[in-house]
Every structure is written in structure tokens, then in C-alpha cells.
Tab-separated table of N, CA and C in Angstrom:
chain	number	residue	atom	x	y	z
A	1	UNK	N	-20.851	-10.631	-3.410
A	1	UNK	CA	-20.701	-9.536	-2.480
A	1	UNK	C	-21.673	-8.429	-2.872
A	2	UNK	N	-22.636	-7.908	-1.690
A	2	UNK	CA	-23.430	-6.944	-2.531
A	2	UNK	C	-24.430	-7.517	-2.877
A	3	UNK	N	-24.975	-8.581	-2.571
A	3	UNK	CA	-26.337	-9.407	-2.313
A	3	UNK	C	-27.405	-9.355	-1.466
A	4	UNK	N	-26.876	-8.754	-0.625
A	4	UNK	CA	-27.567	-8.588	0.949
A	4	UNK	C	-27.109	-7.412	1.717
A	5	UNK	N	-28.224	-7.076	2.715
A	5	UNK	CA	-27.430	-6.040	3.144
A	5	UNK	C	-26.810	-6.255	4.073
A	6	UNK	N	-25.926	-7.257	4.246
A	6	UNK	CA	-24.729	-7.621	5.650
A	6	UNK	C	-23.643	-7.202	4.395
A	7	UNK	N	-23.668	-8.006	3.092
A	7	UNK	CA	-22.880	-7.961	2.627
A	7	UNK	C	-22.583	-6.855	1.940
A	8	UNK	N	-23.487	-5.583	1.463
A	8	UNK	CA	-22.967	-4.667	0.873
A	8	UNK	C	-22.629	-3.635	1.884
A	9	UNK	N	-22.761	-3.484	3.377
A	9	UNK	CA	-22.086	-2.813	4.626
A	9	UNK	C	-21.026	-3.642	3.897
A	10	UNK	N	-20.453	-4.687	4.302
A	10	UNK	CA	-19.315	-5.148	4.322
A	10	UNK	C	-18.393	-4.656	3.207
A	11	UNK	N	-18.972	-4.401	2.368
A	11	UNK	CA	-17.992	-3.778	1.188
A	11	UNK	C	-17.985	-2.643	1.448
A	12	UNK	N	-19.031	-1.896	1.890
A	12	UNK	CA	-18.126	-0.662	2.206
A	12	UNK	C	-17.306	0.181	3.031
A	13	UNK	N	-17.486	-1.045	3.911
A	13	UNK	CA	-16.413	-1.127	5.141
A	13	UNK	C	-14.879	-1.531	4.079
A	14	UNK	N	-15.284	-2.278	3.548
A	14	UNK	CA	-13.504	-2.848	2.972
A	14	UNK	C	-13.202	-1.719	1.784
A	15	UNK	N	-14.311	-0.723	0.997
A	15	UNK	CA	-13.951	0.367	0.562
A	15	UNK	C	-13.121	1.613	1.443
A	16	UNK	N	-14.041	2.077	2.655
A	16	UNK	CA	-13.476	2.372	3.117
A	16	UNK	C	-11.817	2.364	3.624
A	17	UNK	N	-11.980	1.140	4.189
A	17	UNK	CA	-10.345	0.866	4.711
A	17	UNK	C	-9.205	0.748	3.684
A	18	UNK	N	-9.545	0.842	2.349
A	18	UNK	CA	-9.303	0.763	1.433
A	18	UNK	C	-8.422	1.832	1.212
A	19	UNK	N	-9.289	3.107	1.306
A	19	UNK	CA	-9.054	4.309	1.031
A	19	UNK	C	-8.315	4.930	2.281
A	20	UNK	N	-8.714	4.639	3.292
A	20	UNK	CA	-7.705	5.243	4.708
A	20	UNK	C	-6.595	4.997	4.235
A	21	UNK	N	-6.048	3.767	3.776
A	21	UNK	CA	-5.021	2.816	3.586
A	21	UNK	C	-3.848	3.517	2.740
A	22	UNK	N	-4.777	4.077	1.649
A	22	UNK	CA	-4.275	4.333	0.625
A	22	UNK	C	-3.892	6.013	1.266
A	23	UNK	N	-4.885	6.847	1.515
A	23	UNK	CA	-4.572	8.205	2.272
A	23	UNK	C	-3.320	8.263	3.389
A	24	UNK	N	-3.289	6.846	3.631
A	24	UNK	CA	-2.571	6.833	4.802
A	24	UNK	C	-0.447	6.843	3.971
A	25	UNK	N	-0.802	6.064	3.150
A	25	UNK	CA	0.559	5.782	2.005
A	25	UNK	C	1.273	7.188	1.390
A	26	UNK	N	-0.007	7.412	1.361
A	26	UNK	CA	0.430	8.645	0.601
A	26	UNK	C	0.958	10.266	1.388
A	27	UNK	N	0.423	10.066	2.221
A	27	UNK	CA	1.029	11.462	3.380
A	27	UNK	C	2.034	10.900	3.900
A	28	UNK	N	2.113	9.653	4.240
A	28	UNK	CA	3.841	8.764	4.285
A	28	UNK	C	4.338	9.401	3.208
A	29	UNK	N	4.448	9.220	2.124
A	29	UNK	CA	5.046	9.311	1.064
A	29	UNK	C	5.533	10.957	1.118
A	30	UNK	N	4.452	11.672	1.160
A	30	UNK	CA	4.558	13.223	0.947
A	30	UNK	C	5.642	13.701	2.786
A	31	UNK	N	5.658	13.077	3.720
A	31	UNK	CA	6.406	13.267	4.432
A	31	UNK	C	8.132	12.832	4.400
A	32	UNK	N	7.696	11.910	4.091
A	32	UNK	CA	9.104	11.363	3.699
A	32	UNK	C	10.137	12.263	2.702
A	33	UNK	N	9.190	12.791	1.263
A	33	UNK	CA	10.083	13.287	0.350
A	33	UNK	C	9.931	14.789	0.909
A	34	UNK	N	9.835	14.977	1.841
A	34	UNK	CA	9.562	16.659	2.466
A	34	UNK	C	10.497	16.234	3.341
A	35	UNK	N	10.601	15.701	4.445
A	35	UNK	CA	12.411	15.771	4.905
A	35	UNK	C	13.175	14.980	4.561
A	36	UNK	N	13.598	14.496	3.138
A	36	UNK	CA	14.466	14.050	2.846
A	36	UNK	C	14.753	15.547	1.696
A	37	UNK	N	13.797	16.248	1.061
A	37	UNK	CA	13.899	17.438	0.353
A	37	UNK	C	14.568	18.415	1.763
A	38	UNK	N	14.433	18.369	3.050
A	38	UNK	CA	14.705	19.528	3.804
A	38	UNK	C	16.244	19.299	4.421
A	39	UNK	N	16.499	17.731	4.107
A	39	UNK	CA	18.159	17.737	4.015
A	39	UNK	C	19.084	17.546	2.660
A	40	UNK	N	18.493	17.455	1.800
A	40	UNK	CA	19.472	16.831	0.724
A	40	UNK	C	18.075	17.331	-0.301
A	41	UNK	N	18.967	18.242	-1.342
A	41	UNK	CA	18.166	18.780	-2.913
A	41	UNK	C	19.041	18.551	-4.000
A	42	UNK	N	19.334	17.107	-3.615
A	42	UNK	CA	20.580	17.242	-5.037
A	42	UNK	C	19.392	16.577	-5.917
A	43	UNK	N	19.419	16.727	-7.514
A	43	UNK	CA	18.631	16.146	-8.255
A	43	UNK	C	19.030	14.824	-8.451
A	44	UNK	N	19.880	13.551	-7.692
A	44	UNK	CA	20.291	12.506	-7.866
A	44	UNK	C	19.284	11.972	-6.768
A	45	UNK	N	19.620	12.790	-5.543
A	45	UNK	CA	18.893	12.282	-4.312
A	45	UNK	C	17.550	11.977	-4.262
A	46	UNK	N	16.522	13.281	-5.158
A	46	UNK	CA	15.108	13.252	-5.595
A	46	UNK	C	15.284	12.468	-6.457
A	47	UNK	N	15.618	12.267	-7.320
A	47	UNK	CA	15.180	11.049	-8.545
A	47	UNK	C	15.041	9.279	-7.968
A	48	UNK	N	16.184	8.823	-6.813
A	48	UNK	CA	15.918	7.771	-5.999
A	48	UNK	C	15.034	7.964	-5.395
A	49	UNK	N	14.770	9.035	-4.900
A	49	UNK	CA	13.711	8.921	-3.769
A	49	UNK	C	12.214	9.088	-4.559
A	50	UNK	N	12.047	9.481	-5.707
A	50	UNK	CA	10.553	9.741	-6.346
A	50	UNK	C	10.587	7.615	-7.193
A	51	UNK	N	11.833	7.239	-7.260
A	51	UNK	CA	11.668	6.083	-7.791
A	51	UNK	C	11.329	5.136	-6.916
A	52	UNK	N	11.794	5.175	-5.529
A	52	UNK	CA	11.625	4.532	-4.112
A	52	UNK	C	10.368	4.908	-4.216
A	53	UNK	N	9.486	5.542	-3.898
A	53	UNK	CA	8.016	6.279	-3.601
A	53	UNK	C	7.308	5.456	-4.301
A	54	UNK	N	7.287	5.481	-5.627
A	54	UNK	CA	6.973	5.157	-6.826
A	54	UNK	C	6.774	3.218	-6.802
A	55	UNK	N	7.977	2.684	-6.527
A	55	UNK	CA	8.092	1.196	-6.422
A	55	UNK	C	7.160	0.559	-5.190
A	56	UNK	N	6.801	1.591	-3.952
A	56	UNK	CA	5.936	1.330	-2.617
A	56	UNK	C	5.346	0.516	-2.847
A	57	UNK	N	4.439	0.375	-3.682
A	57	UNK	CA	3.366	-0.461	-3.757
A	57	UNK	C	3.597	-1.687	-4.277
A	58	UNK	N	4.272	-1.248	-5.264
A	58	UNK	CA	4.993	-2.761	-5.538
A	58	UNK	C	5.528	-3.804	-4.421
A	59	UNK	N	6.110	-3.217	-3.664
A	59	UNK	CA	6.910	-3.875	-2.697
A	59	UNK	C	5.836	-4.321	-1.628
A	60	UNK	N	5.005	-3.266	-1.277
A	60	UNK	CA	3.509	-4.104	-0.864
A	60	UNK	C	3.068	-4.997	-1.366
A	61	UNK	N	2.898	-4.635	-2.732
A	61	UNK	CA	2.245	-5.876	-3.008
A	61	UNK	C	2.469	-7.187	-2.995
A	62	UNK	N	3.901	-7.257	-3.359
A	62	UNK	CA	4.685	-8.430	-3.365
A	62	UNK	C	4.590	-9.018	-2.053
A	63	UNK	N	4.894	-8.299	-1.018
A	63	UNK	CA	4.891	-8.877	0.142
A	63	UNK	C	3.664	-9.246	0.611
A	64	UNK	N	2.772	-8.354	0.723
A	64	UNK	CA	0.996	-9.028	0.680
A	64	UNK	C	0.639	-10.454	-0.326
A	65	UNK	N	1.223	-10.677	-1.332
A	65	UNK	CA	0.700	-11.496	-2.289
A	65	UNK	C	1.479	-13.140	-1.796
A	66	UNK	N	2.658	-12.921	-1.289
A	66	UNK	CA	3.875	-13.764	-0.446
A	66	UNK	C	2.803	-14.247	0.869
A	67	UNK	N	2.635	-13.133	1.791
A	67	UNK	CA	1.606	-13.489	2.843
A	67	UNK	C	0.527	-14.614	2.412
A	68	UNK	N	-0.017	-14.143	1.935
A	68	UNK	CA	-1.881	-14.393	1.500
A	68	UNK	C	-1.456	-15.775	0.935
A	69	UNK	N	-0.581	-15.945	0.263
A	69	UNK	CA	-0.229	-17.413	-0.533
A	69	UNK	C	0.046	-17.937	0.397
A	70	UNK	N	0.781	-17.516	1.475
A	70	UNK	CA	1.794	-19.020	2.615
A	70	UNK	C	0.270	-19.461	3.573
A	71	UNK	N	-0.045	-18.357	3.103
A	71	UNK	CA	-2.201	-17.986	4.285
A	71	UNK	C	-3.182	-19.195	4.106
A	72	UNK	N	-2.856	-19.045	2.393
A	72	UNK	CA	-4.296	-20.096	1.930
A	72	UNK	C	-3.194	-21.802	1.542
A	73	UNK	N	-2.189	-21.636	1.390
A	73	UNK	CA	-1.562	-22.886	1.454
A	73	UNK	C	-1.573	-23.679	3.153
A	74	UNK	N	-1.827	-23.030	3.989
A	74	UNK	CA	-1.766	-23.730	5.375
A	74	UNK	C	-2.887	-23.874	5.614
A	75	UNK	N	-4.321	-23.037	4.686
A	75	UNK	CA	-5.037	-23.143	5.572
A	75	UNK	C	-6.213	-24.293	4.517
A	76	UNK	N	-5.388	-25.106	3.746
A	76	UNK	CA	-5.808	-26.140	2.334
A	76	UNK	C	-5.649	-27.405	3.829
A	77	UNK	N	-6.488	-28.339	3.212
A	77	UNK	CA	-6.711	-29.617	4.143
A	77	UNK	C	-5.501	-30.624	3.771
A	78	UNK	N	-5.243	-31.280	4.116
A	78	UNK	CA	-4.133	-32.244	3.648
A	78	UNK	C	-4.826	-33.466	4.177
């Protein structure tokens, strides 16, 4: 990747989207704990919810990594 110039546009197209992606998670994130802070400030409520926030990606990932595997197992020749 990054050999040519089709291919290094292409990476920075997938940098890009990369980063929207990630900008995009994160003002989720900062919205979420802003009205869940504008109904409920108990310090039990923030501590789930900064641990929920926190695990996001994980749970992406897992589920992306679940995808992409069932992806390239169907798409193997038999």
C-alpha cells in the first residue's frame, strides 16, 4: 500500500475515514455522558457510564472482528 499513486490516495482516503470515524465516536460519547450527566449525577451512575464509554470500542471491535471473519470464511473457495 503506498506504492503507487492510486494506492497511496487510497490510504489516505482510509486515513481519513478513519479519523471521521473516530471524531464521529467520540462526540457520541461526549453527548451521551452530557445528558445522561443532565439527568442523573450520582457518582454510581458516572462511573457505569465512563466504564460503558470506555468498553465502546471494544464492543466494536469484537463485533467488527465477528463480521470480517464470517466475511472472509464465505468468501474462501470450497
Amino acid at each position: 500500500m503506498g506504492e503507487s499513486k492510486e494506492s497511496a490516495g487510497k490510504r489516505v482516503e482510509l486515513v481519513v475515514l478513519r479519523e471521521l470515524c473516530l471524531m464521529c465516536g467520540r462526540m457520541l460519547g461526549i453527548f451521551v455522558f452530557i445528558a445522561v450527566l443532565s439527568v442523573n449525577d450520582s457518582p454510581r451512575v458516572i462511573t457505569w457510564l465512563l466504564l460503558l464509554l470506555g468498553a465502546a470500542p471494544l464492543g466494536s471491535w469484537a463485533a467488527l472482528h465477528h463480521l470480517l471473519k464470517r466475511k472472509a470464511a464465505a468468501s474462501l473457495p470450497q
